[in-house]
């Protein structure tokens, strides 16, 4: 059974701090990994994807992948109150569907 | 122009009724999906269609029947609705490489 695990949170950080969101996955064959942000009452929106070991940066967001440890993380630098949302980690085996974690709620206080 | 559109946005119905949710995408994607998000926000795959063909059918009661008349449309019909069916149902579509996975705005189904 493919599983993606996330701490449900909430993770509370002050404005301007770095928020670190973590995710582990069970299927060692998973090849691609995604971070989605979901505001309350809205649909998930893709913010980052990563396929290779190491770091991938996009603006204030950095995704990190360690396939040996089956671990994915998302760092949000200079966190803003508008970043407050649930962050969903997802993994895919080849071109199959995405398997999602249960999400981590992030709260950024002004 | 909405990329993945679902209707209706809200659906309140009584137990035992039959209802349908419609989904359309104008992105030219080959694959479409139905996900169910429960009250704890867990997004779980229900069905996946590639070019009108059923690819994935997770452990879903056979009261749920997807139909794809063409690759731009994937509808979900639910028979004999139960209280436990209350959730938000998301349609999504993707190209071959999954980094284009786009969700619709969701349908909040409430069974009373």
Short mmCIF file of N, CA, C and O in Angstrom, two decimals, chain B residues 10 21 48 65-66 69 75 77 82:
data_model
loop_
_atom_site.label_atom_id
_atom_site.label_comp_id
_atom_site.label_asym_id
_atom_site.label_seq_id
_atom_site.Cartn_x
_atom_site.Cartn_y
_atom_site.Cartn_z
N UNK B 10 -22.18 23.08 -4.97
CA UNK B 10 -22.77 22.55 -3.74
C UNK B 10 -23.93 21.63 -4.10
O UNK B 10 -24.67 21.91 -5.04
N UNK B 21 -22.37 14.49 -10.65
CA UNK B 21 -21.47 15.64 -10.67
C UNK B 21 -20.76 15.61 -12.02
O UNK B 21 -20.32 14.55 -12.48
N UNK B 48 -9.52 6.96 -12.19
CA UNK B 48 -8.66 7.64 -13.15
C UNK B 48 -9.04 7.15 -14.54
O UNK B 48 -9.20 5.94 -14.75
N UNK B 65 -20.40 5.45 -10.05
CA UNK B 65 -20.08 5.05 -11.42
C UNK B 65 -19.62 6.26 -12.21
O UNK B 65 -20.39 7.20 -12.44
N UNK B 66 -18.36 6.23 -12.65
CA UNK B 66 -17.85 7.31 -13.49
C UNK B 66 -18.22 7.04 -14.94
O UNK B 66 -18.39 5.88 -15.35
N UNK B 69 -17.62 10.48 -21.55
CA UNK B 69 -18.11 10.46 -22.94
C UNK B 69 -17.03 10.85 -23.95
O UNK B 69 -17.08 10.41 -25.10
N UNK B 75 -17.73 12.43 -15.72
CA UNK B 75 -18.83 12.66 -14.81
C UNK B 75 -18.85 11.56 -13.75
O UNK B 75 -18.30 10.47 -13.94
N UNK B 77 -21.55 9.58 -11.21
CA UNK B 77 -22.92 9.34 -10.79
C UNK B 77 -22.90 8.51 -9.51
O UNK B 77 -22.13 7.55 -9.41
N UNK B 82 -25.56 7.77 0.74
CA UNK B 82 -25.49 7.48 2.18
C UNK B 82 -24.85 8.68 2.89
O UNK B 82 -24.14 9.47 2.29
#
